[in-house]
mmCIF file of C-alpha atoms in Angstrom:
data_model
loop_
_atom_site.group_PDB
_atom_site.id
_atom_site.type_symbol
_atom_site.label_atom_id
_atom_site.label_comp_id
_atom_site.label_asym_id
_atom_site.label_seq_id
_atom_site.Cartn_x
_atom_site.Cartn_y
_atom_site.Cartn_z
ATOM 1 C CA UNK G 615 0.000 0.000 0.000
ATOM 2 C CA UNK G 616 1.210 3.655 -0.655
ATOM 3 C CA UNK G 617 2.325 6.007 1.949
ATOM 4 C CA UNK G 618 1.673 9.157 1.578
ATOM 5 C CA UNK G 619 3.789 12.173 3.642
ATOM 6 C CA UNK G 620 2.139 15.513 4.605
ATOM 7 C CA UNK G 621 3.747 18.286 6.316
ATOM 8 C CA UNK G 622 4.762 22.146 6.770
ATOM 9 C CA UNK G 623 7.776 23.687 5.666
ATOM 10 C CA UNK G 624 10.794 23.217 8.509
ATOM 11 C CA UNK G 625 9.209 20.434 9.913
ATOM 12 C CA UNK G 626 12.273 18.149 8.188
ATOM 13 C CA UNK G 627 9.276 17.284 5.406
ATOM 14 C CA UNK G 628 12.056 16.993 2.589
ATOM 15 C CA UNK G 629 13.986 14.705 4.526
ATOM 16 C CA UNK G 630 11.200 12.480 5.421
ATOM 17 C CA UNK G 631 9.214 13.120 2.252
ATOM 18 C CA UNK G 632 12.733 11.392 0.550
ATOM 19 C CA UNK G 633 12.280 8.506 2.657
ATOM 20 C CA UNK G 634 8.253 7.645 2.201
ATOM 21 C CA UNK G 635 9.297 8.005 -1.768
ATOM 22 C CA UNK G 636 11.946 5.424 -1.733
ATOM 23 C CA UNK G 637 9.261 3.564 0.161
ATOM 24 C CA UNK G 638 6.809 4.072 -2.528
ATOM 25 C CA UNK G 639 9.609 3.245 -5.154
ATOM 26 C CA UNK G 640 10.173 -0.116 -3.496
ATOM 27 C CA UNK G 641 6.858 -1.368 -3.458
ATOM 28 C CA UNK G 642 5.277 -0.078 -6.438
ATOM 29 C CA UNK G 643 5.924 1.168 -9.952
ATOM 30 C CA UNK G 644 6.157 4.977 -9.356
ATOM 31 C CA UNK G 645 8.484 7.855 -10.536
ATOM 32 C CA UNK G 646 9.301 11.177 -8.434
ATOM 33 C CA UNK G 647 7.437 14.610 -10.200
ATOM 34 C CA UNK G 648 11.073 15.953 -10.112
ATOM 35 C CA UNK G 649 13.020 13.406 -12.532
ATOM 36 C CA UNK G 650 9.751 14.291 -15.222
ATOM 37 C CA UNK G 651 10.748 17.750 -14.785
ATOM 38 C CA UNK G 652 7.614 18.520 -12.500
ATOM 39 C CA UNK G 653 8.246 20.889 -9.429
ATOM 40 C CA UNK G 654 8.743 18.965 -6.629
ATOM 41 C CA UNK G 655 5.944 20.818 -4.923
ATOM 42 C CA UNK G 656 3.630 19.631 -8.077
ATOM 43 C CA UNK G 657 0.302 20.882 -6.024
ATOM 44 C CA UNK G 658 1.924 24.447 -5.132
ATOM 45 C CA UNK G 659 1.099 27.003 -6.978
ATOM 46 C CA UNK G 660 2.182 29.774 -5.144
ATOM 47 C CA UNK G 661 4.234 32.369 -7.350
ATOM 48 C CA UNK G 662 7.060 32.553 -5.101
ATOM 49 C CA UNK G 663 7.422 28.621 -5.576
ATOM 50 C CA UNK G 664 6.619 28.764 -9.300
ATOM 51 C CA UNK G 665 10.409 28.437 -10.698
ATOM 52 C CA UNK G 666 10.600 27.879 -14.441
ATOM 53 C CA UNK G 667 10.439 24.473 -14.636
ATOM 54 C CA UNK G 668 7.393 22.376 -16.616
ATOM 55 C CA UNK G 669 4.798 23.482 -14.039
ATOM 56 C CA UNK G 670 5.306 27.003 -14.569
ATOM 57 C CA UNK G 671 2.314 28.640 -14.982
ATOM 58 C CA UNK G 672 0.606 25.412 -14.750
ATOM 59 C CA UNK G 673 -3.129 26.060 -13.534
ATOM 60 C CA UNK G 674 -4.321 23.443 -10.503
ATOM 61 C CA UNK G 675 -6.777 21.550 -12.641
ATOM 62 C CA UNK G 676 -3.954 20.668 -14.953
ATOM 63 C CA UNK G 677 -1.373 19.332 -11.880
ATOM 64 C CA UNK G 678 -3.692 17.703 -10.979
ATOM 65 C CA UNK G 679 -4.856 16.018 -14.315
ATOM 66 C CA UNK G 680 -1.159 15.508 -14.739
ATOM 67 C CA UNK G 681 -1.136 12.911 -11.546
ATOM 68 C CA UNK G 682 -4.175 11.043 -12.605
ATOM 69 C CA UNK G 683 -3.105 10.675 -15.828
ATOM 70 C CA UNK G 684 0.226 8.923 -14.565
ATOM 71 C CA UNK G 685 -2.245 6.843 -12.657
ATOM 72 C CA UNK G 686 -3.728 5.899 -15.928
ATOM 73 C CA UNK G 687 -0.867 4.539 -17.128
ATOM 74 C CA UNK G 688 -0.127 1.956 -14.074
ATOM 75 C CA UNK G 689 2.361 4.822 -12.436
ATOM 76 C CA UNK G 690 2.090 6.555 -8.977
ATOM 77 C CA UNK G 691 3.683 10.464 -8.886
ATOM 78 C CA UNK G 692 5.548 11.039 -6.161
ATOM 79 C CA UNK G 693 5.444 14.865 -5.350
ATOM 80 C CA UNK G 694 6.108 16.841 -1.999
ATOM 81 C CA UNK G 695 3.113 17.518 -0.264
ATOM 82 C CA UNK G 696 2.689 20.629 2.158
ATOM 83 C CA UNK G 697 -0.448 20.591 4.168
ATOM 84 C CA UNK G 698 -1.730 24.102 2.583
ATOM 85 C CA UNK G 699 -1.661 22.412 -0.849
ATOM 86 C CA UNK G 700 -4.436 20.988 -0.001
ATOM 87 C CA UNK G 701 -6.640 23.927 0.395
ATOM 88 C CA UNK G 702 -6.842 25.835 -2.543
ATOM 89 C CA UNK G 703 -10.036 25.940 -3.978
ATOM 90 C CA UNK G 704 -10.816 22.768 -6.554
ATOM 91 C CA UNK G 705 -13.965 22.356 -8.812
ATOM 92 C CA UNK G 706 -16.612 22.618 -6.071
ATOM 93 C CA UNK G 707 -15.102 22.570 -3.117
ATOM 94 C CA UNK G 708 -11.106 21.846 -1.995
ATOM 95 C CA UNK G 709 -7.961 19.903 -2.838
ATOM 96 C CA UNK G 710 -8.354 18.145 0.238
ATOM 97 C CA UNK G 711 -11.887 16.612 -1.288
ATOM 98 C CA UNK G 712 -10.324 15.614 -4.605
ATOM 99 C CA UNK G 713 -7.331 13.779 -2.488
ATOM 100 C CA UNK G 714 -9.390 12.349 0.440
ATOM 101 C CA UNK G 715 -10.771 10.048 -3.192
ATOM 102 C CA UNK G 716 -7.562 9.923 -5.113
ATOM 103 C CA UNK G 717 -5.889 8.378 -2.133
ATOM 104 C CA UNK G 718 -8.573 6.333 -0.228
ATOM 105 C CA UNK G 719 -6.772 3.332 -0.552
ATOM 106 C CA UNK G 720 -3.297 4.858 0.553
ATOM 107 C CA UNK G 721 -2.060 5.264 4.240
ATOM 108 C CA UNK G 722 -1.624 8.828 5.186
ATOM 109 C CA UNK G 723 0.806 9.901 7.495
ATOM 110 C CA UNK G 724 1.197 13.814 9.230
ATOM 111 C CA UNK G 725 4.761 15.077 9.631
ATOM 112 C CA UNK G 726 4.660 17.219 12.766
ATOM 113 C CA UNK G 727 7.386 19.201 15.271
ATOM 114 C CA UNK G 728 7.965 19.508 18.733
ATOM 115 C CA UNK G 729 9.967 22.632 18.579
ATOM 116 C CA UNK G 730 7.876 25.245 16.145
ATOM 117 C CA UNK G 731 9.814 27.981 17.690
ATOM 118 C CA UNK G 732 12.620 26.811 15.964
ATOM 119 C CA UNK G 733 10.887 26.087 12.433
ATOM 120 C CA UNK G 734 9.334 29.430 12.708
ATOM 121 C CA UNK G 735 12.320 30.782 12.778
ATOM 122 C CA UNK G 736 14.258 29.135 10.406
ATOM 123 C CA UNK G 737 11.520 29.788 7.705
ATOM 124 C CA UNK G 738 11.629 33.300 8.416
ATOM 125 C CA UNK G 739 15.043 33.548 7.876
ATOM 126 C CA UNK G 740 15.197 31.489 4.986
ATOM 127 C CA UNK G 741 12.692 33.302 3.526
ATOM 128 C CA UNK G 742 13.969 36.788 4.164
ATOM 129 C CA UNK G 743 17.666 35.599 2.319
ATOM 130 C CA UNK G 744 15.799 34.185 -0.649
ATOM 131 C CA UNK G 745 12.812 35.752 -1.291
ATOM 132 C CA UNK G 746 13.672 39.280 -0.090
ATOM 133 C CA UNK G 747 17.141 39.974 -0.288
ATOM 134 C CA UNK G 748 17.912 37.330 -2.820
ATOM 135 C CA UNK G 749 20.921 35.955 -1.733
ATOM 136 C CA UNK G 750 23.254 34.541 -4.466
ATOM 137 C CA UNK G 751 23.098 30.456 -5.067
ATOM 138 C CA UNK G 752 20.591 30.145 -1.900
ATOM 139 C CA UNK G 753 19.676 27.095 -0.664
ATOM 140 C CA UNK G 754 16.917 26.066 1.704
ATOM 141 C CA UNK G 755 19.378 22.938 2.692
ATOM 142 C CA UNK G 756 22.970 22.574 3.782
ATOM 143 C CA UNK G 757 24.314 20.600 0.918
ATOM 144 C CA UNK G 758 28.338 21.738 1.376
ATOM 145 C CA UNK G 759 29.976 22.954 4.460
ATOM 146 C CA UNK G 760 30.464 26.216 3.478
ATOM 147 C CA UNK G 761 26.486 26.632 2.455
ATOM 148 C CA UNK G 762 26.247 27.247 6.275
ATOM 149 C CA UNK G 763 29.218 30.138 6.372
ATOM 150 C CA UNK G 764 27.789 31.535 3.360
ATOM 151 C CA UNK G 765 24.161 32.259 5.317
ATOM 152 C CA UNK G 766 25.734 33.492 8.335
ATOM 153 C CA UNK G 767 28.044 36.326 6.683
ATOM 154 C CA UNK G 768 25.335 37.365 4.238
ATOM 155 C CA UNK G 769 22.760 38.178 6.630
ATOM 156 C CA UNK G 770 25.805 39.410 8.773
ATOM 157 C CA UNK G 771 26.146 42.482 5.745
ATOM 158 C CA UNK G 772 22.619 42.469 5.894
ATOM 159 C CA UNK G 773 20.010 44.784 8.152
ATOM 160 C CA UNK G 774 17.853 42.691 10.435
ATOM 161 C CA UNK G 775 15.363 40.067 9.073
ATOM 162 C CA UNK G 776 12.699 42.444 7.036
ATOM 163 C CA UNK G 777 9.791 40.774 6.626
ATOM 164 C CA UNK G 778 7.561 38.945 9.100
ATOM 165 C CA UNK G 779 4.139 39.268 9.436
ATOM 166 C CA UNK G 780 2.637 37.656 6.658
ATOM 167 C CA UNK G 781 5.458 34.369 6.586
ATOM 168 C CA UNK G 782 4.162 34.272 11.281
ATOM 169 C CA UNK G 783 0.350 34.362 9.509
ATOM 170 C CA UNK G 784 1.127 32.041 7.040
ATOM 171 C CA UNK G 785 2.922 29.702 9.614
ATOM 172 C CA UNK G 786 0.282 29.572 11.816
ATOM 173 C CA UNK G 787 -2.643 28.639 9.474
ATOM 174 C CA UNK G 788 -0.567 26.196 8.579
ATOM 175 C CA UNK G 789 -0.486 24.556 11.471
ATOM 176 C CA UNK G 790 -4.238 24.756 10.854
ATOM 177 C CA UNK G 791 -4.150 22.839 7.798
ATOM 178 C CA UNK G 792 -2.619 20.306 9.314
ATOM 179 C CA UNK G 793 -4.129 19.321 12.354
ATOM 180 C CA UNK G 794 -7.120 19.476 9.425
ATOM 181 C CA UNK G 795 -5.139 17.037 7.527
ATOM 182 C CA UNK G 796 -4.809 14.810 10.456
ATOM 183 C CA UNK G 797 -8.138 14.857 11.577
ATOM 184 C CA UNK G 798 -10.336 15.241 7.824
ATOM 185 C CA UNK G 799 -7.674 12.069 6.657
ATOM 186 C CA UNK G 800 -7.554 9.725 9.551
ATOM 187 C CA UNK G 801 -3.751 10.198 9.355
ATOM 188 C CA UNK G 802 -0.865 8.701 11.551
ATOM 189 C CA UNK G 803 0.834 11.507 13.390
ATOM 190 C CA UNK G 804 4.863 11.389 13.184
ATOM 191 C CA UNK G 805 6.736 13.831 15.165
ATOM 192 C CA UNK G 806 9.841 14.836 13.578
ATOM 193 C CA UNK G 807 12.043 15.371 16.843
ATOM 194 C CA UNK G 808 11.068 11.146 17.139
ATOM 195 C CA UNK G 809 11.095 10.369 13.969
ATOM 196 C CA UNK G 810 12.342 6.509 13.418
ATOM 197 C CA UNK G 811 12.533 5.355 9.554
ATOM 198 C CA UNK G 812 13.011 1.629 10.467
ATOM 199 C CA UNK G 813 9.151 0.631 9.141
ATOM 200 C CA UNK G 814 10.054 2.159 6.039
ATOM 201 C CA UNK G 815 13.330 -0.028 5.628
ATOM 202 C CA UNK G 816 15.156 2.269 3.272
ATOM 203 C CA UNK G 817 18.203 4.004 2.746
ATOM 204 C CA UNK G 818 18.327 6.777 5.017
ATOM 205 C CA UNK G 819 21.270 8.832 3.859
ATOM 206 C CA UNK G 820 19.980 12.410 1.837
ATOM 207 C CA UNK G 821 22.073 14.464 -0.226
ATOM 208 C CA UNK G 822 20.449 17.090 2.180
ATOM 209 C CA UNK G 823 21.749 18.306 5.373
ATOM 210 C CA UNK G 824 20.152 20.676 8.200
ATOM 211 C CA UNK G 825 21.938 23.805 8.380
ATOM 212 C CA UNK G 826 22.257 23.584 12.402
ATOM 213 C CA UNK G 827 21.795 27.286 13.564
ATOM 214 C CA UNK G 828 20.403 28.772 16.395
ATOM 215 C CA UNK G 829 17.883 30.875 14.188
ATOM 216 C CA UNK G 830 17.679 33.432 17.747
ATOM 217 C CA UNK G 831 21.177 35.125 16.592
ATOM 218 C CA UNK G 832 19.644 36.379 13.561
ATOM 219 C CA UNK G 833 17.077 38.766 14.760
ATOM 220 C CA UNK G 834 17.368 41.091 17.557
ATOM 221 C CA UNK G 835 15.671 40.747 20.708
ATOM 222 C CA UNK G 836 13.042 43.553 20.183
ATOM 223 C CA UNK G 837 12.047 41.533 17.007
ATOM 224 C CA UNK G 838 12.121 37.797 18.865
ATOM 225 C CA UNK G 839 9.497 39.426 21.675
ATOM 226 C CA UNK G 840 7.275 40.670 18.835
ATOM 227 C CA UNK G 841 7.148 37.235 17.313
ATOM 228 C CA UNK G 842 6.745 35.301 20.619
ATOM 229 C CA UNK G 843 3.795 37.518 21.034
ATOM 230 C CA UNK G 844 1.836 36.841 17.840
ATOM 231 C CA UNK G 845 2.631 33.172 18.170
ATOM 232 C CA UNK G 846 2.307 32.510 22.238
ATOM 233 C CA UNK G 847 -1.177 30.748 21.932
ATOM 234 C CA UNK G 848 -0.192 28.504 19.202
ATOM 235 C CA UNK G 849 3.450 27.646 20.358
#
């Protein structure tokens, strides 16, 4: 049976996400969005997320045409899944109605973490160096050592972190989505600070690597109070 990953950014989904897809690889005849050329994200069509591969531009109804039509063809397409991917408006109603059906038969699992302070953090900064300041050859992963070197001296010739509202708002709901997930899917919770791949009896080494910061030393403390505030009834 197919298992099926769904989780928030910073939760360690692309780690685990790698994992359930070498799963699904093993045990059936399926093919990961990203060797087609796909975005890895194949449901997301948010701009910022819209790089120029073959999905760009792509409307919804045609992703998701794209997956059923693998399914056609005897093939399962393996694609990231973030839980707010699932709520964009589809035909009548959501994406979460059109995959409740797709995937009936699959087992559903929710990627979730302990420490959101932390992920909150780390997506803000991540964000900010990419999508703000555009910072040369960024990477959301540590792939080299010096990828981690690299952060810490550009947002060290850098003012503070910029932009924060809308990426705490955006956190938040989705932590929404996907307690929704978990409940609306009858899904099997997985905590990411436990996490323990041994039922999925795969290779566990990834090509990508945490970058290992304490995400506190890049914003100063007038900034970490006003994000403790907006967040201290959901974290």
């Amino acid at each position: 049976m197919k298992k099926i990953l769904i989780s928030n950014p910073r939760y360690g989904s692309t780690y685990v996400t790698t994992l359930f897809h070498r799963y699904c690889q093993n045990n059936q005849k399926s093919i990961i969005a990203r060797e087609l050329g796909y975005h890895k994200e194949l449901l997301n069509t948010r701009s910022e997320s819209a790089y120029h591969d073959t999905t760009f531009g792509l409307p919804l109804e045609d992703r998701i045409a794209i997956i059923e039509l693998y399914r056609e063809r005897g093939i399962e397409l393996l694609y990231n899944i973030h839980a707010y991917h699932l709520f964009y408006s589809y035909k009548d109603g959501e994406v979460i109605d059109w995959f409740k059906e797709f995937y009936k038969h699959s087992e559903i699992y929710v990627l979730k973490r302990k420490d959101l302070w932390h992920a909150l953090l780390s997506h803000l900064v991540h964000y900010n160096t990419e999508e703000v300041e555009k910072m040369p050859n960024k990477t959301w992963h540590r792939y080299e050592d010096n990828d981690v070197d690299n952060l810490v001296q550009w947002c060290k010739s850098r003012d503070k972190i910029k932009v924060i509202d809308p990426i705490v708002n955006r956190f938040i709901q989705s932590i929404n989505y996907l307690n929704i997930c978990e409940q609306e899917l009858a899904a099997t919770t997985l905590w990411f600070e436990e996490f323990n791949p041994s039922f999925l009896n795969v290779e566990t080494n990834v090509k990508e690597k945490p970058f290992n910061l304490n995400y506190e030393d890049f914003f100063t403390q007038d900034q970490l109070s006003y994000i403790r505030h907006k967040v201290d009834h959901v974290i």
